[in-house]
Structure formats: structure tokens, C-alpha cells
Tab-separated table of C-alpha atoms and ligand atoms in Angstrom:
chain	number	residue	atom	x	y	z
S	939	MET	CA	-0.444	5.263	23.008
S	940	LYS	CA	2.485	5.981	20.501
S	941	TYR	CA	0.534	6.581	16.983
S	942	ASP	CA	-1.055	9.476	16.601
S	943	PHE	CA	-4.349	9.250	15.843
S	944	ASP	CA	-5.384	12.828	17.021
S	945	GLU	CA	-3.258	14.452	14.641
S	946	ILE	CA	-5.860	16.450	11.108
S	947	VAL	CA	-5.089	15.474	8.137
S	948	ASP	CA	-6.093	17.750	5.686
S	949	ARG	CA	-7.698	15.483	2.696
S	950	ARG	CA	-9.567	17.573	0.611
S	951	ASN	CA	-6.468	18.671	-1.886
S	952	THR	CA	-6.126	14.463	-2.648
S	953	GLU	CA	-7.841	12.347	-4.283
S	954	SER	CA	-9.597	10.654	-1.479
S	955	ALA	CA	-13.617	9.543	-2.670
S	956	LYS	CA	-14.019	10.644	0.654
S	957	TRP	CA	-14.368	14.267	0.979
S	958	LYS	CA	-14.067	14.599	-3.260
S	959	ALA	CA	-17.616	13.292	-3.598
S	960	ILE	CA	-18.931	15.739	-0.638
S	961	LYS	CA	-20.180	18.225	-3.647
S	962	LYS	CA	-21.803	15.425	-5.709
S	963	LEU	CA	-23.254	12.858	-3.169
S	964	TYR	CA	-24.839	14.984	-0.389
S	965	GLY	CA	-25.349	18.838	-2.374
S	966	ARG	CA	-22.344	20.561	-0.404
S	967	ASP	CA	-19.105	21.494	0.289
S	968	ASP	CA	-18.683	22.201	4.163
S	969	ILE	CA	-20.165	18.745	5.444
S	970	ILE	CA	-17.841	16.354	6.883
S	971	PRO	CA	-17.328	13.166	4.855
S	972	MET	CA	-18.513	9.963	7.820
S	973	TRP	CA	-19.442	7.489	4.756
S	974	VAL	CA	-17.582	5.574	2.631
S	975	ALA	CA	-14.990	3.123	4.806
S	976	ASP	CA	-11.663	4.446	5.144
S	977	MET	CA	-10.113	6.404	7.944
S	978	ASP	CA	-9.096	10.216	8.524
S	979	PHE	CA	-5.442	8.342	9.811
S	980	LYS	CA	-2.533	8.463	8.117
S	981	SER	CA	-0.820	4.801	7.498
S	982	PRO	CA	1.557	3.373	10.152
S	983	PRO	CA	4.918	5.596	9.975
S	984	GLU	CA	7.095	1.780	8.650
S	985	VAL	CA	4.490	2.148	5.473
S	986	ILE	CA	5.034	5.547	4.852
S	987	GLU	CA	8.902	5.193	4.650
S	988	VAL	CA	9.317	2.153	2.595
S	989	LEU	CA	6.661	3.444	-0.112
S	990	LYS	CA	8.990	6.354	-0.154
S	991	LYS	CA	11.717	4.543	-0.501
S	992	ARG	CA	10.246	2.788	-3.196
S	993	ALA	CA	9.012	5.871	-4.931
S	994	GLU	CA	13.060	7.844	-4.229
S	995	HIS	CA	14.052	4.416	-6.241
S	996	GLY	CA	12.715	5.737	-9.344
S	997	ILE	CA	12.170	2.603	-11.513
S	998	PHE	CA	8.926	1.272	-11.734
S	999	GLY	CA	8.653	-1.538	-14.063
S	1000	TYR	CA	6.398	-4.469	-13.837
S	1001	PRO	CA	6.575	-6.663	-10.863
S	1002	MET	CA	6.812	-10.064	-9.412
S	1003	LEU	CA	5.545	-11.604	-6.616
S	1004	ASP	CA	7.493	-13.882	-5.070
S	1005	ASP	CA	7.561	-16.753	-1.599
S	1006	ASP	CA	8.448	-12.766	0.558
S	1007	TYR	CA	5.164	-11.618	-0.535
S	1008	PHE	CA	3.146	-14.012	0.781
S	1009	TYR	CA	4.721	-14.952	3.941
S	1010	PRO	CA	4.166	-11.538	5.939
S	1011	PHE	CA	0.379	-12.509	5.203
S	1012	ILE	CA	0.763	-16.117	6.099
S	1013	ASN	CA	2.203	-15.387	9.528
S	1014	TRP	CA	-0.671	-12.177	10.243
S	1015	ILE	CA	-3.408	-15.027	10.304
S	1016	GLU	CA	-1.410	-17.015	12.691
S	1017	ILE	CA	-0.443	-15.059	14.691
S	1018	LYS	CA	-3.749	-12.764	15.155
S	1019	HIS	CA	-6.505	-15.367	14.232
S	1020	GLY	CA	-4.855	-18.737	15.525
S	1021	CYS	CA	-5.460	-20.342	12.158
S	1022	LYS	CA	-2.152	-21.688	9.809
S	1023	ILE	CA	-2.594	-20.920	5.644
S	1024	LYS	CA	-0.401	-22.859	3.151
S	1025	LYS	CA	1.118	-20.714	0.769
S	1026	GLU	CA	-0.447	-22.951	-2.502
S	1027	TRP	CA	-4.099	-21.801	-1.047
S	1028	ILE	CA	-3.410	-18.386	-1.249
S	1029	VAL	CA	-4.213	-16.536	-4.530
S	1030	THR	CA	-3.281	-12.359	-5.238
S	1031	THR	CA	-6.063	-10.043	-6.382
S	1032	ASP	CA	-6.428	-6.462	-6.606
S	1033	GLY	CA	-9.183	-5.840	-3.986
S	1034	VAL	CA	-11.942	-7.697	-2.672
S	1035	VAL	CA	-14.856	-6.275	-4.452
S	1036	ASP	CA	-13.225	-7.914	-8.031
S	1037	ALA	CA	-12.033	-10.905	-5.985
S	1038	LEU	CA	-15.630	-11.427	-5.707
S	1039	LYS	CA	-16.498	-10.285	-8.782
S	1040	ILE	CA	-14.691	-13.475	-9.769
S	1041	ALA	CA	-15.399	-16.088	-7.579
S	1042	ILE	CA	-19.400	-15.409	-8.992
S	1043	LEU	CA	-18.268	-16.084	-12.801
S	1044	ALA	CA	-15.692	-19.025	-11.802
S	1045	TYR	CA	-19.067	-21.015	-9.632
S	1046	SER	CA	-22.652	-19.939	-11.237
S	1047	LYS	CA	-23.955	-19.222	-14.212
S	1048	PRO	CA	-26.332	-16.576	-14.912
S	1049	GLY	CA	-29.913	-17.045	-13.443
S	1050	ASP	CA	-28.660	-18.852	-10.615
S	1051	ASN	CA	-28.877	-17.586	-7.095
S	1052	VAL	CA	-26.430	-16.100	-4.592
S	1053	VAL	CA	-27.783	-15.902	-1.006
S	1054	ILE	CA	-27.319	-12.302	0.573
S	1055	GLN	CA	-27.378	-11.402	4.147
S	1056	THR	CA	-29.226	-8.083	4.751
S	1057	PRO	CA	-28.949	-5.664	5.187
S	1058	VAL	CA	-25.682	-5.602	3.948
S	1059	TYR	CA	-22.263	-3.666	1.936
S	1060	TYR	CA	-23.494	-1.910	-1.253
S	1061	PRO	CA	-21.630	-3.409	-4.140
S	1062	PHE	CA	-22.741	-7.487	-3.075
S	1063	TYR	CA	-25.552	-6.819	-4.655
S	1064	ASN	CA	-24.356	-5.098	-8.068
S	1065	ILE	CA	-21.538	-7.436	-8.251
S	1066	ILE	CA	-24.713	-10.077	-8.585
S	1067	ASN	CA	-26.701	-7.884	-10.674
S	1068	SER	CA	-23.956	-6.795	-13.023
S	1069	ASN	CA	-23.777	-10.832	-13.657
S	1070	GLY	CA	-27.041	-11.524	-14.372
S	1071	ARG	CA	-27.039	-13.666	-11.198
S	1072	MET	CA	-30.063	-13.533	-8.695
S	1073	ILE	CA	-29.685	-12.091	-5.449
S	1074	LEU	CA	-32.092	-14.323	-2.625
S	1075	LYS	CA	-31.640	-11.897	0.749
S	1076	ASN	CA	-31.585	-13.530	4.458
S	1077	SER	CA	-32.761	-11.285	6.255
S	1078	LEU	CA	-30.141	-10.996	9.793
S	1079	LYS	CA	-33.542	-10.206	12.124
S	1080	PHE	CA	-32.927	-7.364	15.131
S	1081	GLU	CA	-33.733	-9.288	18.485
S	1082	ASN	CA	-32.357	-8.491	22.490
S	1083	LYS	CA	-30.313	-5.376	20.814
S	1084	SER	CA	-28.476	-7.874	18.693
S	1085	TYR	CA	-28.401	-8.649	14.984
S	1086	ARG	CA	-28.408	-12.731	14.145
S	1087	MET	CA	-28.634	-14.710	11.224
S	1088	ASP	CA	-32.148	-16.442	10.734
S	1089	PHE	CA	-31.190	-20.185	10.047
S	1090	ASP	CA	-35.032	-21.533	9.059
S	1091	ASP	CA	-35.298	-19.140	6.052
S	1092	LEU	CA	-30.981	-19.404	4.992
S	1093	GLU	CA	-32.149	-23.576	4.886
S	1094	LYS	CA	-34.495	-22.704	2.878
S	1095	LYS	CA	-33.015	-21.011	0.237
S	1096	PHE	CA	-29.778	-22.604	-0.083
S	1097	SER	CA	-32.487	-25.596	-0.700
S	1098	LEU	CA	-33.521	-24.357	-3.434
S	1099	LYS	CA	-31.674	-26.078	-7.402
S	1100	ARG	CA	-30.521	-22.822	-8.253
S	1101	THR	CA	-28.486	-21.948	-5.153
S	1102	LYS	CA	-24.751	-22.259	-5.623
S	1103	LEU	CA	-23.396	-18.982	-3.572
S	1104	PHE	CA	-23.679	-17.727	-0.229
S	1105	ILE	CA	-22.127	-14.242	0.179
S	1106	LEU	CA	-20.892	-13.920	4.767
S	1107	CYS	CA	-19.808	-10.368	5.764
S	1108	ASN	CA	-18.008	-11.146	8.590
S	1109	PRO	CA	-17.249	-8.870	10.420
S	1110	HIS	CA	-19.869	-7.989	9.294
S	1111	ASN	CA	-21.007	-4.492	7.407
S	1112	PRO	CA	-22.865	-2.320	8.174
S	1113	VAL	CA	-24.571	-3.667	11.356
S	1114	GLY	CA	-21.095	-4.453	13.141
S	1115	ARG	CA	-21.961	-8.374	14.588
S	1116	VAL	CA	-18.699	-10.704	14.846
S	1117	TRP	CA	-19.901	-14.047	13.953
S	1118	LYS	CA	-18.625	-16.275	17.174
S	1119	ARG	CA	-18.078	-19.898	16.889
S	1120	GLU	CA	-21.898	-21.474	16.636
S	1121	GLU	CA	-23.466	-18.987	14.147
S	1122	LEU	CA	-20.435	-20.389	11.892
S	1123	GLU	CA	-20.766	-24.095	12.699
S	1124	LYS	CA	-24.638	-23.884	11.697
S	1125	LEU	CA	-23.771	-21.947	9.056
S	1126	VAL	CA	-21.175	-24.446	7.296
S	1127	GLN	CA	-23.228	-27.578	8.102
S	1128	LEU	CA	-25.721	-25.594	6.180
S	1129	CYS	CA	-23.691	-24.726	3.264
S	1130	ILE	CA	-22.468	-28.581	3.099
S	1131	LYS	CA	-25.748	-29.738	3.233
S	1132	TYR	CA	-26.646	-27.997	0.472
S	1133	ASN	CA	-23.893	-28.129	-1.418
S	1134	VAL	CA	-23.541	-24.021	-2.328
S	1135	ILE	CA	-20.344	-22.435	-1.945
S	1136	LEU	CA	-19.059	-19.948	0.364
S	1137	LEU	CA	-17.187	-16.647	0.226
S	1138	SER	CA	-16.572	-15.078	3.067
S	1139	ASP	CA	-15.784	-11.487	3.131
S	1140	GLU	CA	-13.205	-10.621	6.433
S	1141	ILE	CA	-11.787	-7.734	4.847
S	1142	HIS	CA	-12.505	-5.686	8.627
S	1143	SER	CA	-11.214	-8.948	10.597
S	1144	ASP	CA	-8.951	-7.294	12.224
S	1145	LEU	CA	-11.236	-4.335	13.771
S	1146	VAL	CA	-12.392	-6.350	15.633
S	1147	PHE	CA	-12.690	-5.311	19.565
S	1148	SER	CA	-11.917	-7.701	22.552
S	1149	PRO	CA	-13.188	-9.344	23.880
S	1150	ASN	CA	-15.160	-10.885	20.712
S	1151	LYS	CA	-12.268	-12.685	18.195
S	1152	HIS	CA	-12.277	-13.343	14.422
S	1153	ILE	CA	-12.906	-17.138	13.791
S	1154	PRO	CA	-11.471	-17.374	9.862
S	1155	ILE	CA	-14.282	-19.236	8.110
S	1156	PHE	CA	-12.116	-22.445	6.774
S	1157	SER	CA	-10.614	-22.746	10.285
S	1158	ILE	CA	-14.290	-24.025	11.438
S	1159	SER	CA	-13.903	-27.555	10.291
S	1160	GLU	CA	-12.074	-29.676	7.599
S	1161	ASP	CA	-15.170	-30.260	5.684
S	1162	ILE	CA	-15.729	-26.640	4.638
S	1163	LYS	CA	-12.388	-26.082	3.401
S	1164	ASP	CA	-13.077	-27.720	0.652
S	1165	THR	CA	-16.211	-25.554	-0.288
S	1166	SER	CA	-15.439	-22.027	0.479
S	1167	LEU	CA	-12.945	-19.109	-0.920
S	1168	THR	CA	-11.316	-16.390	2.261
S	1169	PHE	CA	-11.040	-12.812	1.115
S	1170	TYR	CA	-8.844	-10.893	3.078
S	1171	ALA	CA	-6.596	-7.453	2.309
S	1172	PRO	CA	-4.606	-5.139	4.983
S	1173	SER	CA	-6.591	-2.284	3.471
S	1174	LYS	CA	-9.082	-1.510	6.574
S	1175	THR	CA	-6.862	-2.522	8.907
S	1176	PHE	CA	-3.882	-0.615	7.720
S	1177	ASN	CA	-6.047	2.278	5.684
S	1178	LEU	CA	-4.638	1.244	2.639
S	1179	ALA	CA	-7.658	1.669	0.274
S	1180	GLY	CA	-6.247	2.742	-3.025
S	1181	LEU	CA	-3.263	-0.217	-3.079
S	1182	LYS	CA	-5.516	-2.709	-4.192
S	1183	ALA	CA	-3.248	-5.282	-2.554
S	1184	SER	CA	-5.651	-8.625	-1.730
S	1185	PHE	CA	-6.041	-12.422	-0.531
S	1186	VAL	CA	-7.715	-14.949	-1.141
S	1187	VAL	CA	-7.119	-18.099	-0.146
S	1188	ILE	CA	-8.537	-20.919	-1.286
S	1189	PRO	CA	-8.105	-24.648	0.122
S	1190	ASN	CA	-9.247	-27.009	-2.051
S	1191	GLU	CA	-7.185	-27.561	-5.375
S	1192	ARG	CA	-10.009	-27.659	-8.056
S	1193	LEU	CA	-11.825	-24.395	-6.754
S	1194	ARG	CA	-8.900	-22.691	-6.772
S	1195	THR	CA	-7.765	-24.177	-10.618
S	1196	GLU	CA	-11.599	-23.061	-11.311
S	1197	TYR	CA	-11.084	-19.283	-9.780
S	1198	LYS	CA	-7.416	-19.071	-10.950
S	1199	ASN	CA	-8.940	-19.070	-14.539
S	1200	VAL	CA	-11.630	-17.075	-14.740
S	1201	ILE	CA	-8.524	-14.465	-13.676
S	1202	GLU	CA	-6.630	-15.856	-16.333
S	1203	SER	CA	-9.697	-15.068	-19.133
S	1204	LEU	CA	-9.803	-11.800	-18.140
S	1205	ALA	CA	-6.456	-10.961	-17.504
S	1206	SER	CA	-6.913	-9.418	-13.938
S	1207	GLU	CA	-3.587	-10.765	-11.996
S	1208	SER	CA	-0.731	-8.176	-12.276
S	1209	LEU	CA	-0.096	-6.496	-8.806
S	1210	ASN	CA	0.758	-2.742	-8.278
S	1211	ILE	CA	3.817	-2.162	-6.705
S	1212	PHE	CA	3.230	-0.290	-3.700
S	1213	GLY	CA	0.140	-2.692	-2.605
S	1214	MET	CA	3.167	-5.011	-2.616
S	1215	VAL	CA	5.149	-3.462	-1.181
S	1216	ALA	CA	3.145	-1.615	1.168
S	1217	ALA	CA	0.662	-4.701	1.958
S	1218	LYS	CA	3.933	-6.544	2.837
S	1219	VAL	CA	5.939	-4.121	5.422
S	1220	ALA	CA	2.213	-3.782	6.976
S	1221	TYR	CA	2.353	-7.005	7.827
S	1222	GLU	CA	5.666	-8.027	9.098
S	1223	GLN	CA	5.694	-4.363	10.903
S	1224	GLY	CA	2.053	-2.595	11.773
S	1225	LYS	CA	1.336	-5.027	14.630
S	1226	ASN	CA	1.847	-2.339	17.124
S	1227	TRP	CA	0.169	0.631	15.009
S	1228	LEU	CA	-2.937	-1.432	15.458
S	1229	ASP	CA	-3.249	-2.880	19.190
S	1230	ASP	CA	-3.273	1.369	19.645
S	1231	LEU	CA	-6.046	1.570	16.390
S	1232	LEU	CA	-8.111	-0.407	18.280
S	1233	ASN	CA	-7.971	1.435	21.536
S	1234	TYR	CA	-8.480	4.982	19.724
S	1235	LEU	CA	-11.184	3.534	18.044
S	1236	LYS	CA	-12.243	1.984	20.895
S	1237	GLY	CA	-12.739	4.862	22.659
S	1238	ASN	CA	-14.322	6.920	19.756
S	1239	ILE	CA	-17.087	3.883	20.019
S	1240	ASP	CA	-17.754	4.465	23.721
S	1241	TYR	CA	-17.437	8.180	22.568
S	1242	VAL	CA	-20.437	8.238	20.075
S	1243	TYR	CA	-22.421	5.430	22.081
S	1244	ASP	CA	-22.617	7.562	24.996
S	1245	PHE	CA	-23.238	10.846	23.782
S	1246	PHE	CA	-26.469	9.811	21.932
S	1247	ASN	CA	-27.724	7.342	24.679
S	1248	LYS	CA	-27.323	10.748	27.041
S	1249	LYS	CA	-28.115	13.251	24.659
S	1250	LEU	CA	-30.118	11.923	21.691
S	1251	PRO	CA	-31.564	9.005	23.277
S	1252	ASN	CA	-34.148	8.909	20.225
S	1253	VAL	CA	-31.348	7.577	18.306
S	1254	LYS	CA	-30.977	3.928	19.057
S	1255	LEU	CA	-27.134	2.075	18.726
S	1256	GLN	CA	-25.305	-0.800	20.216
S	1257	LYS	CA	-21.498	-0.838	20.253
S	1258	PRO	CA	-20.026	-2.537	17.463
S	1259	GLU	CA	-18.163	-6.103	18.008
S	1260	GLY	CA	-15.664	-5.178	14.650
S	1261	THR	CA	-15.366	-2.696	11.816
S	1262	TYR	CA	-15.112	1.341	12.884
S	1263	LEU	CA	-18.995	1.888	11.451
S	1264	MET	CA	-21.419	2.148	13.736
S	1265	TRP	CA	-24.686	1.688	12.554
S	1266	LEU	CA	-27.553	4.552	14.261
S	1267	ASP	CA	-31.609	4.277	13.827
S	1268	PHE	CA	-33.019	7.292	13.775
S	1269	ARG	CA	-36.842	5.659	12.975
S	1270	ALA	CA	-37.841	7.895	15.687
S	1271	TYR	CA	-37.272	11.139	13.622
S	1272	GLY	CA	-39.758	9.707	10.689
S	1273	ASP	CA	-39.092	9.448	7.081
S	1274	GLU	CA	-35.344	8.193	6.048
S	1275	GLN	CA	-35.458	11.106	3.472
S	1276	LYS	CA	-35.846	13.532	5.916
S	1277	VAL	CA	-34.155	12.941	7.962
S	1278	LYS	CA	-30.658	12.851	5.601
S	1279	GLU	CA	-31.154	16.392	4.724
S	1280	ILE	CA	-31.259	17.210	8.117
S	1281	LEU	CA	-28.102	15.387	8.479
S	1282	VAL	CA	-26.627	17.432	5.830
S	1283	ASN	CA	-28.778	20.635	5.712
S	1284	ASN	CA	-28.701	21.499	9.390
S	1285	ALA	CA	-26.095	19.477	11.320
S	1286	LYS	CA	-23.895	19.070	7.988
S	1287	VAL	CA	-22.995	15.697	8.441
S	1288	GLY	CA	-22.218	12.808	5.778
S	1289	LEU	CA	-23.734	9.776	6.885
S	1290	GLU	CA	-25.348	7.354	4.736
S	1291	GLU	CA	-28.610	5.772	4.459
S	1292	GLY	CA	-29.215	2.570	5.968
S	1293	SER	CA	-31.785	1.891	3.174
S	1294	ILE	CA	-28.850	0.702	0.268
S	1295	PHE	CA	-27.473	-1.276	2.325
S	1296	GLY	CA	-30.981	-3.321	1.780
S	1297	GLU	CA	-34.759	-2.130	2.224
S	1298	GLU	CA	-34.310	-3.955	5.721
S	1299	GLY	CA	-31.600	-0.341	7.136
S	1300	ASN	CA	-34.216	1.960	5.663
S	1301	GLY	CA	-33.833	4.977	8.741
S	1302	PHE	CA	-31.028	3.759	9.776
S	1303	PHE	CA	-27.819	5.194	8.756
S	1304	ARG	CA	-23.840	4.228	8.527
S	1305	MET	CA	-21.219	6.643	10.555
S	1306	ASN	CA	-18.036	6.268	9.971
S	1307	ILE	CA	-15.898	7.183	13.477
S	1308	GLY	CA	-12.535	5.974	12.045
S	1309	CYS	CA	-11.293	9.763	12.791
S	1310	PRO	CA	-9.852	12.084	14.904
S	1311	ILE	CA	-11.738	12.058	17.766
S	1312	SER	CA	-12.211	16.790	17.732
S	1313	ILE	CA	-13.685	15.988	14.652
S	1314	LEU	CA	-16.085	13.065	16.098
S	1315	GLN	CA	-17.252	15.566	18.415
S	1316	LYS	CA	-18.416	17.991	16.406
S	1317	ALA	CA	-20.237	16.082	14.560
S	1318	CYS	CA	-21.677	14.846	17.294
S	1319	ASN	CA	-22.405	18.485	18.504
S	1320	SER	CA	-24.044	19.330	15.246
S	1321	ILE	CA	-26.195	16.390	15.147
S	1322	TYR	CA	-27.272	17.052	18.593
S	1323	ASP	CA	-27.710	20.642	17.226
S	1324	ALA	CA	-29.933	20.296	14.915
S	1325	PHE	CA	-32.326	17.287	16.513
S	1326	LYS	CA	-32.555	18.001	20.304
S	1327	ASP	CA	-35.676	20.042	20.270
S	1328	LEU	CA	-37.493	17.939	17.284
M	1034	PLP	C1	-17.569	-6.072	3.660
M	1034	PLP	C2	-16.626	-4.740	2.936
M	1034	PLP	N1	-16.149	-6.110	1.445
M	1034	PLP	C3	-15.050	-5.054	0.742
M	1034	PLP	C4	-14.726	-3.738	0.871
M	1034	PLP	C5	-14.446	-3.662	-0.150
M	1034	PLP	O1	-12.507	-3.941	-0.278
M	1034	PLP	P1	-11.832	-3.396	-1.554
M	1034	PLP	O2	-11.654	-2.094	-1.927
M	1034	PLP	O3	-10.553	-4.235	-1.255
M	1034	PLP	O4	-12.384	-3.981	-3.164
M	1034	PLP	C6	-15.344	-2.880	1.411
M	1034	PLP	C7	-14.773	-1.116	1.767
M	1034	PLP	O5	-15.559	-1.017	2.828
M	1034	PLP	C8	-16.256	-3.850	3.138
M	1034	PLP	O6	-16.516	-3.216	3.992
């Protein structure tokens, strides 16, 4: 491996939310943080280098996007996922959550329904609720050691008159599924049948472990191009979340115009210079770094999976098909709050309790394994010590 993912980088005295918020979230500051989805690895050296150069330039006036900015992203999607995107389909935004919010404002009215597949990334709830739209839950089903979609329930919810939007999370945070072509095809058929606009959050799409393969939603059929938006960012892939650069792929011209109208009305079109510089170089030069990262993450996942199966088999878990997030079932140890207390005060690890992703997640905990393996080993051993006699 060319890149060093074993290096422990001290983030305590930076503005990192993952490290700064420990005391507020867990009530003590001696916690190993394994919650929010960013990694404790440095970004690719090529990205750090270009940011240093840009900082040394010393002038940070208003930036302007040109074609050079889009092509590395377009090439990336073609090389990594085998799909062609036209430049005019792309709208830039400064974060995927805000980009989803804009879509909700653009294509629905207060009181309309938005369907999500729970348990799911919790800001989805907030962006729907805070804009006066109604959440309809299409709960995922856990069968044969895997989560699957409940299409019968989905069809019922899509058939309601006020259902306008559906948010897909692919790969799915927190359950780690990478949806297969057959699943996406069924989904797309239903969206088209009921005229529901599909918002596909594919922020984790580069973090997929073979043999699983990510399939961008707009590549499923020609029809879905006219009724979908796909959301990307280099932020999970290259650990750049604080730089706020993201891309929305909107092939249909009418949907794109409506989307841009909302951006204009909110005056939120400008990007951050450092985000622009980093995104471009990451997509241009980050492929080898990402290949090494995926190998490293795979090792971390194998470690956690084997550890719990051998040493603490009452904690049930699957290997994620994508993402650096693992979904651990602690229900054998009883009440979620009680388990959280043991994790925090005895094991001193900061996982996220499953109920914040939806009631279906109650008793599960999400563990972010994007850290040096020595930290991961320490966390797993501490969890073992805290639970072994219970
Ligand atoms: C599914 C999903 N979407 C969006 C985001 C956040 O995106 P952004 O920081 O670009 O708003 C995350 C971060 O964890 C995520 O997991």
C-alpha cells in the first residue's frame, strides 16, 4: 500500500465536529469518536498539495466556475461507474443535504408527501419536516441476513395523491446496502408509474466493496433521466466534508430550470474556492489513493466482523456492501439507552444509537470504522471488556 492509513493524526485541537462535540454528545471527553461520517485519515497528498499552493497565493476573491471544473467529475463518473454525464446536466451546490433541501422546495408544496426508506440518514427527516412536507416511511425489511426494500408498501405510498418525492440512499446509510440493478429497476418502474420524482443520494457511491457494484440511478433507463436527480460529492470519498463542494445531476431541462430557480431565490449558488480546487484535483488524481483506501477499509471491516463473531457473538452484524459505517445489533443486551450508557461510560466509545435513524433502528448502533486500525482495535477491545460478563 502506497499511502499510510495507519498514521494517527491528532484532530483534537482542530475544528473537527467529530472530535469537538464529544463532551456535548457523550458527557465526557475521553471517548473514541466513531459517530459522524468523516474519517480520521488525511486526504490524498495531491489534494493537500494543491490546497497549500492555493493558500500561498494569498488572494481569495470571488471564484468563477468554468468547464475545467466539471470535466474531472464527468470523467470520474464515467471511469468509476461507467456512465456518461453531459456537462449541462450538472448543477453545483455546497453540500448534499442542502442540495436535497433545494429539491424538496422545487418539486413539492407544504403538506405533500416525501417517501424515505427507514432506518435512514437522519437529516432526511429534518429537511422534510422543517419545510412542512410529510414523511412517509417505507421501512426496510431485514430478511436472510440482509436488508431489502418492501415494494408492496412502496407502491401503496406512491399511489397516494400527495406523494411527490422519494429519497433513495444508495449506498444506504446506515444499513450498508448497495442496491442491485433488479431492485433499482423495480423502484424506477414505480416512480415512473406514479409520477414520483426520485432523488438519489449517491454520496457514498465511491465507497463500494467488490464484488458489489454501484449503479447510478440515471443510468437505469431513459425514462428515469426525466424524473430523477442524482447527488454526488467528493466529500466522503476523499474526506473533504468541510470543504463543501457537491454536484447534482439533473438530465431533464425542465426539472433543472425549476431547481436553479430555487437556488436563485435563495441566493446560494456560490462555491468555496478551496472546495473547488480540492474537488477538481481529487477527481483528477485521487484514484490510486481511493483504491488503497478501499483495501484498508475492507481490512477494518473484516477485523470488526471477525472480532464480534468470535468474541462477542451476541452483537450481530453484517459486512457493509458499501460505506465505512457498520450497523451493529446490540438488542441482545436490552434497552438502547442502557447499552449506550455502557458503551459511553465503560467502553468509552462514541457510536450512534440506531433509533436516531428511525424507530426500526432501535437497539442498533452505527460504528464509523474510517480510522487507523490501531484505534479500531482499541475500541473493539474496550467494547469486549465492557460487555463480556453481561
Ligand atoms: C447519505 C448521506 N447524505 C449526505 C451526507 C452529507 O452530505 P453533505 O455534507 O454534503 O451535506 C451524508 C453524510 O454523512 C450522508 O451519509
